[in-house]
CSV table of C-alpha atoms in Angstrom, one decimal:
chain,number,residue,atom,x,y,z
A,26,MET,CA,0.1,0.1,-0.2
A,27,SER,CA,1.6,3.2,-1.0
A,28,VAL,CA,1.8,6.3,2.0
A,29,ARG,CA,-1.1,8.1,0.2
A,30,ASP,CA,-3.5,5.0,0.2
A,31,GLU,CA,-2.4,4.6,3.9
A,32,VAL,CA,-3.4,7.8,4.6
A,33,LEU,CA,-6.8,7.8,2.8
A,34,SER,CA,-7.3,4.5,4.8
A,35,ALA,CA,-6.4,5.7,8.1
A,36,ASN,CA,-8.8,9.1,7.3
A,37,GLU,CA,-11.5,6.5,6.1
A,38,LYS,CA,-12.0,4.9,9.6
A,39,TYR,CA,-11.6,8.4,11.5
A,40,ALA,CA,-14.4,10.1,9.2
A,41,SER,CA,-16.6,7.0,9.7
A,42,ASN,CA,-16.9,7.6,13.5
A,43,PHE,CA,-17.0,11.4,13.4
A,44,GLY,CA,-19.7,12.3,15.6
A,45,PRO,CA,-20.3,15.8,17.5
A,46,LYS,CA,-16.8,17.2,16.0
A,47,ALA,CA,-19.1,18.0,13.2
A,48,GLU,CA,-20.1,20.9,15.1
A,49,LEU,CA,-17.2,22.4,16.3
A,50,ALA,CA,-17.0,25.9,16.0
A,51,LEU,CA,-13.9,27.6,14.4
A,52,PRO,CA,-12.4,29.6,17.2
A,53,PRO,CA,-10.3,27.3,19.5
A,54,SER,CA,-12.7,26.7,22.6
A,55,ARG,CA,-9.9,27.0,25.3
A,56,GLY,CA,-8.2,30.0,23.9
A,57,PHE,CA,-4.9,29.2,23.7
A,58,ALA,CA,-2.1,28.5,20.8
A,59,ILE,CA,1.0,26.1,20.8
A,60,LEU,CA,4.0,26.7,18.4
A,61,THR,CA,6.4,23.9,18.4
A,62,CYS,CA,8.7,21.8,16.0
A,63,MET,CA,7.5,19.8,13.3
A,64,ASP,CA,9.6,16.8,14.6
A,65,ALA,CA,7.6,13.5,14.3
A,66,ARG,CA,8.3,12.3,17.6
A,67,LEU,CA,6.0,15.3,18.8
A,68,ASP,CA,2.3,14.7,19.0
A,69,PRO,CA,1.0,18.0,20.9
A,70,ALA,CA,-2.4,17.2,21.1
A,71,LYS,CA,-1.3,14.0,22.9
A,72,TYR,CA,1.6,15.9,25.1
A,73,ALA,CA,-0.6,18.8,25.9
A,74,GLY,CA,-3.9,17.3,26.1
A,75,LEU,CA,-5.5,18.9,23.0
A,76,SER,CA,-9.0,17.7,22.0
A,77,GLU,CA,-10.1,18.8,18.3
A,78,GLY,CA,-11.5,22.1,18.6
A,79,ASP,CA,-9.2,23.4,21.6
A,80,ALA,CA,-6.4,25.1,20.3
A,81,HIS,CA,-4.2,26.3,17.7
A,82,VAL,CA,-1.1,24.5,16.6
A,83,ILE,CA,1.7,26.1,14.6
A,84,ARG,CA,4.5,24.0,13.8
A,85,ASN,CA,7.8,24.5,11.8
A,86,ALA,CA,11.4,23.4,11.6
A,87,GLY,CA,12.5,23.9,15.5
A,88,GLY,CA,9.1,25.5,16.6
A,89,ARG,CA,10.8,28.8,15.7
A,90,ALA,CA,9.3,32.3,16.0
A,91,SER,CA,9.8,33.0,12.3
A,92,ASP,CA,7.8,35.9,10.8
A,93,ASP,CA,5.3,33.1,9.4
A,94,ALA,CA,4.9,31.9,13.0
A,95,ILE,CA,4.2,35.5,14.2
A,96,ARG,CA,1.9,35.8,11.1
A,97,SER,CA,-0.2,32.6,12.4
A,98,LEU,CA,0.1,34.0,16.0
A,99,VAL,CA,-1.3,37.5,15.2
A,100,ILE,CA,-4.3,35.8,13.3
A,101,SER,CA,-4.8,33.4,16.3
A,102,HIS,CA,-5.4,36.5,18.6
A,103,LYS,CA,-6.6,39.3,16.7
A,104,LEU,CA,-9.2,37.2,14.9
A,105,LEU,CA,-9.6,34.0,16.7
A,106,GLY,CA,-9.4,35.3,20.3
A,107,THR,CA,-6.6,33.1,21.8
A,108,SER,CA,-4.9,34.9,24.5
A,109,GLU,CA,-2.1,32.4,25.8
A,110,TRP,CA,0.5,31.1,23.6
A,111,PHE,CA,3.2,28.3,24.3
A,112,VAL,CA,6.4,27.9,22.4
A,113,ILE,CA,8.1,24.6,22.9
A,114,HIS,CA,10.8,23.5,21.5
A,115,HIS,CA,12.4,19.8,22.3
A,116,THR,CA,15.7,17.8,22.8
A,117,ASN,CA,17.7,15.9,20.4
A,118,CYS,CA,16.0,18.7,17.9
A,119,GLY,CA,17.5,18.2,14.1
A,120,MET,CA,18.2,22.3,14.1
A,121,GLU,CA,20.8,21.4,16.8
A,122,PHE,CA,22.9,19.4,14.2
A,123,PHE,CA,23.8,22.0,11.4
A,124,THR,CA,24.5,25.6,10.4
A,125,ASN,CA,23.4,28.0,7.8
A,126,GLU,CA,27.1,27.4,6.1
A,127,LEU,CA,26.7,23.8,6.2
A,128,MET,CA,23.3,23.7,4.5
A,129,GLY,CA,24.2,26.0,1.8
A,130,ASP,CA,26.9,23.5,1.1
A,131,LEU,CA,24.7,20.6,0.9
A,132,LEU,CA,22.2,21.7,-0.9
A,133,GLU,CA,24.7,23.4,-3.6
A,134,GLN,CA,26.2,19.8,-3.9
A,135,SER,CA,22.8,18.1,-4.6
A,136,LEU,CA,19.0,18.6,-3.3
A,137,GLU,CA,19.1,14.7,-2.8
A,138,THR,CA,19.0,13.7,1.0
A,139,ALA,CA,22.4,13.8,2.7
A,140,GLU,CA,23.7,11.0,4.7
A,141,LEU,CA,24.0,11.4,8.5
A,142,GLY,CA,27.4,9.5,9.6
A,143,PRO,CA,29.4,10.0,12.8
A,144,GLU,CA,31.0,13.2,11.3
A,145,GLY,CA,27.7,14.9,10.6
A,146,PHE,CA,25.6,15.3,7.3
A,147,ARG,CA,27.2,14.2,4.0
A,148,ASP,CA,26.3,14.5,0.5
A,149,VAL,CA,26.2,11.6,-1.6
A,150,GLY,CA,23.7,12.8,-4.2
A,151,LYS,CA,24.2,12.9,-8.1
A,152,SER,CA,21.7,15.0,-9.1
A,153,PRO,CA,22.2,18.9,-9.7
A,154,GLY,CA,22.1,21.1,-6.4
A,155,SER,CA,21.2,25.2,-6.1
A,156,PRO,CA,22.9,27.8,-4.4
A,157,ALA,CA,19.8,29.0,-3.5
A,158,GLY,CA,20.0,27.4,0.1
A,159,ARG,CA,22.8,30.3,0.7
A,160,GLU,CA,20.1,32.9,0.8
A,161,ILE,CA,17.9,31.2,3.5
A,162,ASP,CA,18.2,31.8,7.5
A,163,TRP,CA,17.3,28.3,8.5
A,164,LEU,CA,16.7,29.3,12.0
A,165,THR,CA,19.4,26.4,13.2
A,166,ILE,CA,19.8,26.1,16.9
A,167,ALA,CA,22.8,26.2,19.0
A,168,ASP,CA,21.5,26.4,22.9
A,169,ARG,CA,18.1,25.0,23.2
A,170,GLU,CA,17.5,27.1,26.4
A,171,GLN,CA,18.6,30.1,24.7
A,172,SER,CA,16.5,29.5,21.5
A,173,VAL,CA,13.2,29.0,23.4
A,174,VAL,CA,14.5,32.5,25.4
A,175,ASP,CA,15.0,34.3,22.0
A,176,ASP,CA,11.8,33.1,20.5
A,177,VAL,CA,9.7,34.3,23.2
A,178,THR,CA,11.5,37.7,23.4
A,179,ARG,CA,10.7,38.0,19.8
A,180,ILE,CA,7.0,37.4,20.2
A,181,ARG,CA,7.0,39.4,23.1
A,182,ASN,CA,8.4,42.5,21.5
A,183,HIS,CA,6.6,42.0,18.4
A,184,PRO,CA,4.7,45.4,17.3
A,185,LEU,CA,1.5,43.3,16.3
A,186,VAL,CA,1.4,41.4,19.7
A,187,GLU,CA,-0.6,42.4,22.3
A,188,ARG,CA,0.8,43.2,25.7
A,189,THR,CA,-1.8,41.3,27.8
A,190,ILE,CA,-1.1,37.9,26.1
A,191,ALA,CA,0.9,35.4,28.4
A,192,VAL,CA,3.7,33.4,26.7
A,193,HIS,CA,5.5,30.5,28.1
A,194,GLY,CA,8.6,28.7,27.2
A,195,PHE,CA,9.3,24.6,27.2
A,196,VAL,CA,11.2,22.4,26.4
A,197,TYR,CA,10.1,19.0,25.4
A,198,ASP,CA,12.1,15.8,26.5
A,199,VAL,CA,11.7,13.6,23.9
A,200,GLU,CA,13.0,10.6,25.8
A,201,SER,CA,10.5,11.2,28.6
A,202,GLY,CA,7.8,13.2,27.1
A,203,ARG,CA,8.1,15.6,29.7
A,204,LEU,CA,7.5,19.7,29.1
A,205,ILE,CA,10.1,21.2,31.4
A,206,GLY,CA,9.6,25.2,32.1
A,207,VAL,CA,12.4,27.3,30.9
A,208,PRO,CA,11.5,30.1,33.6
A,209,ALA,CA,13.7,32.9,31.7
A,210,ALA,CA,11.4,32.3,29.0
A,211,THR,CA,8.0,33.3,30.3
A,212,ALA,CA,6.8,36.5,29.6
A,213,ALA,CA,3.7,37.2,31.5
A,214,GLY,CA,1.0,39.2,30.0
A,215,ALA,CA,0.3,42.5,31.3
A,216,PRO,CA,-3.2,43.1,32.8
A,217,GLY,CA,-5.9,44.1,30.8
A,218,SER,CA,-7.6,47.2,30.4
B,17,MET,CA,-7.0,25.6,36.8
B,18,SER,CA,-5.5,27.7,34.8
B,19,VAL,CA,-4.6,26.8,31.1
B,20,ARG,CA,-0.7,26.4,31.8
B,21,ASP,CA,-2.0,24.0,34.8
B,22,GLU,CA,-4.2,22.0,32.4
B,23,VAL,CA,-1.5,21.6,29.9
B,24,LEU,CA,1.1,20.3,32.5
B,25,SER,CA,-1.4,18.1,34.1
B,26,ALA,CA,-2.4,16.5,30.8
B,27,ASN,CA,1.5,16.4,30.1
B,28,GLU,CA,1.9,14.7,33.3
B,29,LYS,CA,-0.4,11.8,32.4
B,30,TYR,CA,0.8,11.5,28.7
B,31,ALA,CA,4.6,11.2,30.3
B,32,SER,CA,3.8,8.8,32.9
B,33,ASN,CA,3.1,6.3,30.1
B,34,PHE,CA,5.5,7.0,27.8
B,35,GLY,CA,7.1,3.5,27.2
B,36,PRO,CA,8.7,2.7,24.0
B,37,LYS,CA,8.2,5.9,22.6
B,38,ALA,CA,11.6,6.7,24.5
B,39,GLU,CA,13.5,5.3,21.7
B,40,LEU,CA,12.3,6.6,18.5
B,41,ALA,CA,14.7,7.6,15.9
B,42,LEU,CA,14.8,11.7,14.5
B,43,PRO,CA,14.0,10.8,11.0
B,44,PRO,CA,10.4,10.5,10.3
B,45,SER,CA,10.0,6.4,10.1
B,46,ARG,CA,7.4,6.4,7.2
B,47,GLY,CA,9.3,9.2,5.7
B,48,PHE,CA,6.7,11.5,4.8
B,49,ALA,CA,5.6,15.5,5.8
B,50,ILE,CA,2.0,16.7,6.2
B,51,LEU,CA,1.8,21.0,5.8
B,52,THR,CA,-1.7,21.7,6.9
B,53,CYS,CA,-3.7,24.4,9.0
B,54,MET,CA,-3.2,25.6,12.5
B,55,ASP,CA,-7.0,25.6,12.8
B,56,ALA,CA,-8.0,23.7,16.3
B,57,ARG,CA,-10.6,21.5,14.8
B,58,LEU,CA,-7.6,19.9,12.8
B,59,ASP,CA,-5.4,16.9,14.3
B,60,PRO,CA,-3.5,15.7,11.6
B,61,ALA,CA,-2.1,12.9,13.8
B,62,LYS,CA,-5.9,11.5,14.0
B,63,TYR,CA,-7.2,12.3,10.5
B,64,ALA,CA,-4.1,11.0,8.8
B,65,GLY,CA,-3.4,8.1,11.0
B,66,LEU,CA,0.1,9.2,12.4
B,67,SER,CA,1.6,7.5,15.3
B,68,GLU,CA,4.5,9.6,17.4
B,69,GLY,CA,7.7,8.9,15.1
B,70,ASP,CA,5.8,8.3,11.9
B,71,ALA,CA,6.1,11.7,9.8
B,72,HIS,CA,6.7,15.5,10.0
B,73,VAL,CA,3.7,17.9,10.4
B,74,ILE,CA,4.1,21.4,9.5
B,75,ARG,CA,1.1,23.8,10.3
B,76,ASN,CA,0.6,27.7,9.9
B,77,ALA,CA,-2.6,29.6,9.5
B,78,GLY,CA,-4.0,28.5,6.2
B,79,GLY,CA,-1.4,25.6,5.8
B,80,ARG,CA,0.1,27.8,3.2
B,81,ALA,CA,3.3,27.2,1.3
B,82,SER,CA,4.9,30.2,2.8
B,83,ASP,CA,8.8,30.6,2.7
B,84,ASP,CA,9.2,29.3,6.1
B,85,ALA,CA,6.8,26.1,5.6
B,86,ILE,CA,9.1,26.1,2.6
B,87,ARG,CA,12.2,25.9,4.5
B,88,SER,CA,10.6,23.3,6.8
B,89,LEU,CA,9.8,21.1,3.9
B,90,VAL,CA,13.2,21.5,2.6
B,91,ILE,CA,15.0,20.6,5.7
B,92,SER,CA,12.7,17.6,6.1
B,93,HIS,CA,13.9,16.1,2.5
B,94,LYS,CA,17.4,16.8,2.4
B,95,LEU,CA,18.4,16.1,6.3
B,96,LEU,CA,15.6,13.8,7.5
B,97,GLY,CA,14.7,11.5,4.2
B,98,THR,CA,11.1,12.4,3.7
B,99,SER,CA,10.0,11.7,-0.2
B,100,GLU,CA,6.3,12.4,-0.3
B,101,TRP,CA,4.5,15.6,0.9
B,102,PHE,CA,1.0,16.3,1.4
B,103,VAL,CA,-0.6,19.8,1.1
B,104,ILE,CA,-4.0,20.4,3.2
B,105,HIS,CA,-6.1,23.0,3.2
B,106,HIS,CA,-9.6,22.7,4.6
B,107,THR,CA,-13.2,24.3,4.5
B,108,ASN,CA,-14.6,26.9,6.9
B,109,CYS,CA,-11.2,28.2,7.1
B,110,GLY,CA,-10.7,31.5,9.0
B,111,MET,CA,-8.2,32.5,6.2
B,112,GLU,CA,-11.4,32.9,4.0
B,113,PHE,CA,-12.8,35.7,5.9
B,114,PHE,CA,-10.7,38.2,5.7
B,115,THR,CA,-8.4,40.5,3.3
B,116,ASN,CA,-4.7,41.7,3.5
B,117,GLU,CA,-6.6,45.4,3.9
B,118,LEU,CA,-9.0,44.2,6.2
B,119,MET,CA,-6.4,42.8,8.6
B,120,GLY,CA,-4.2,46.0,8.1
B,121,ASP,CA,-7.5,48.1,9.3
B,122,LEU,CA,-8.1,46.0,12.0
B,123,LEU,CA,-4.7,46.2,13.5
B,124,GLU,CA,-4.2,49.8,12.8
B,125,GLN,CA,-7.3,50.4,15.1
B,126,SER,CA,-6.3,48.3,18.2
B,127,LEU,CA,-4.4,44.9,18.6
B,128,GLU,CA,-7.4,43.2,20.7
B,129,THR,CA,-9.1,40.5,19.2
B,130,ALA,CA,-11.9,42.0,17.0
B,131,GLU,CA,-15.8,40.9,17.0
B,132,LEU,CA,-17.3,38.7,14.5
B,133,GLY,CA,-20.6,39.9,13.8
B,134,PRO,CA,-23.0,39.3,10.6
B,135,GLU,CA,-21.4,41.5,8.6
B,136,GLY,CA,-17.5,40.2,9.1
B,137,PHE,CA,-14.6,41.1,11.5
B,138,ARG,CA,-14.8,44.7,13.2
B,139,ASP,CA,-12.7,46.2,15.8
B,140,VAL,CA,-14.0,47.1,19.3
B,141,GLY,CA,-10.7,47.5,21.0
B,142,LYS,CA,-9.3,50.1,22.9
B,143,SER,CA,-5.5,49.7,23.4
B,144,PRO,CA,-3.4,51.3,21.0
B,145,GLY,CA,-3.2,49.7,17.2
B,146,SER,CA,-0.1,49.2,15.0
B,147,PRO,CA,0.3,50.3,10.8
B,148,ALA,CA,3.0,47.5,11.0
B,149,GLY,CA,0.1,45.0,10.0
B,150,ARG,CA,-0.1,46.6,6.6
B,151,GLU,CA,3.4,45.1,5.6
B,152,ILE,CA,2.6,41.9,5.9
B,153,ASP,CA,1.2,39.4,3.4
B,154,TRP,CA,-1.3,37.4,5.5
B,155,LEU,CA,-1.7,34.8,2.8
B,156,THR,CA,-5.7,34.7,2.8
B,157,ILE,CA,-7.7,32.2,0.7
B,158,ALA,CA,-10.1,33.4,-1.8
B,159,ASP,CA,-10.6,30.0,-3.5
B,160,ARG,CA,-10.2,26.7,-1.5
B,161,GLU,CA,-9.4,24.4,-4.4
B,162,GLN,CA,-7.2,27.1,-5.9
B,163,SER,CA,-5.0,27.9,-2.9
B,164,VAL,CA,-4.2,23.9,-2.9
B,165,VAL,CA,-3.3,24.0,-6.4
B,166,ASP,CA,-1.0,27.2,-6.0
B,167,ASP,CA,0.6,26.0,-3.1
B,168,VAL,CA,1.2,22.6,-4.7
B,169,THR,CA,2.8,24.3,-7.9
B,170,ARG,CA,5.2,26.6,-5.6
B,171,ILE,CA,6.6,23.7,-3.7
B,172,ARG,CA,6.9,21.9,-7.1
B,173,ASN,CA,8.7,24.5,-8.8
B,174,HIS,CA,11.0,25.8,-6.0
B,175,PRO,CA,14.7,25.7,-6.6
B,176,LEU,CA,15.5,23.8,-3.6
B,177,VAL,CA,13.0,21.1,-4.0
B,178,GLU,CA,14.0,17.9,-6.3
B,179,ARG,CA,12.1,16.6,-8.7
B,180,THR,CA,11.6,13.3,-7.2
B,181,ILE,CA,9.4,14.2,-4.4
B,182,ALA,CA,5.8,13.3,-4.9
B,183,VAL,CA,3.3,16.3,-3.8
B,184,HIS,CA,-0.2,15.5,-3.1
B,185,GLY,CA,-3.0,18.3,-2.6
B,186,PHE,CA,-6.3,17.8,-0.2
B,187,VAL,CA,-9.0,19.7,1.4
B,188,TYR,CA,-9.7,18.3,4.6
B,189,ASP,CA,-13.9,18.6,5.3
B,190,VAL,CA,-14.2,19.7,9.1
B,191,GLU,CA,-17.9,18.7,8.9
B,192,SER,CA,-17.3,15.1,8.1
B,193,GLY,CA,-13.7,14.8,8.8
B,194,ARG,CA,-12.9,13.7,5.3
B,195,LEU,CA,-9.7,14.3,3.1
B,196,ILE,CA,-10.9,15.2,-0.6
B,197,GLY,CA,-8.3,15.0,-3.2
B,198,VAL,CA,-7.7,18.1,-5.4
B,199,PRO,CA,-6.5,16.2,-8.6
B,200,ALA,CA,-5.3,19.5,-10.4
B,201,ALA,CA,-2.9,20.0,-7.2
B,202,THR,CA,-1.4,16.6,-7.3
B,203,ALA,CA,2.5,16.5,-8.4
B,204,ALA,CA,4.0,13.2,-8.9
B,205,GLY,CA,7.6,13.3,-8.4
B,206,ALA,CA,10.1,12.5,-11.3
B,207,PRO,CA,11.7,8.8,-11.3
B,208,GLY,CA,14.7,8.7,-9.3
B,209,SER,CA,18.4,8.4,-10.9
């Protein structure tokens, strides 16, 4: 069975028992949003206890507060009423294992998947590469707790983010499933007017 | 109980029964990635049948192929080996209910949550707004199927995306839980070398 068929078969099973989820409203019923990594080991609905309809979930490589994540968060508050946000990075994140320079090198050699050996990523591809990777900030992570602090700070200080929104920083431990608070990365919301 | 305490209490329950998930590898075991919307009603792990470790999940407002989503997808393939991608937008998406101009207006009036009435979003906030929203492309959606086609096309033609990657376009129906294929938005991967 192809991946596409597997996905559609799992979806058929989910939809056949959809029940009252058909009636859920668009705005998140629990009024919060999570920004976290795309990593396959993370299931934010499970690790944070979300049911369908509860909360916005934004994910990208690293769970970084990119311009696009901030676009999503601003929409989440301004149009859909969330007032509390969680920034959740994690241990053993792929973003810790490369730099902008290495990614530029690898993509210039080929677009194929690189091999990960004891000395790091190494390109073995034969198809043509592209220099376009050098123009991108890949938002890699050098220090896990610092990246949470940086992202919470960037969100907190963004001109389109209301001061009353609370922003919490966490690291998810992929070996235990636990959320570990990053105290320096928690920005309580200012009192409402 | 605060939202933060609720999340931590749910997390405690999840982590206390973590079991073999502690041993999962970083690269997605099923070799694919999903790009979908942050909408609270969508649970991609459930609607597509994912277990922890299976697949990358990238989410933003609309499930759009933004520069940041493409950053994530390129990392997903180049460093972590995914070779098949799903772009999944959905019915009743919030991104269909506003325009760049309206969002600019609303944010200039205040940063507080707008009210949604029968005539659309309306600002009722009293705290200061910001003109910075006018400089952002909010990636709104005027036509649901066309947005899937546009995003699959953008990904397919990106200079950093390898030609062998298959890209599938779908719309998720929030009233039935079903994935509906968008045939014009499926770009089979070219044969490998």
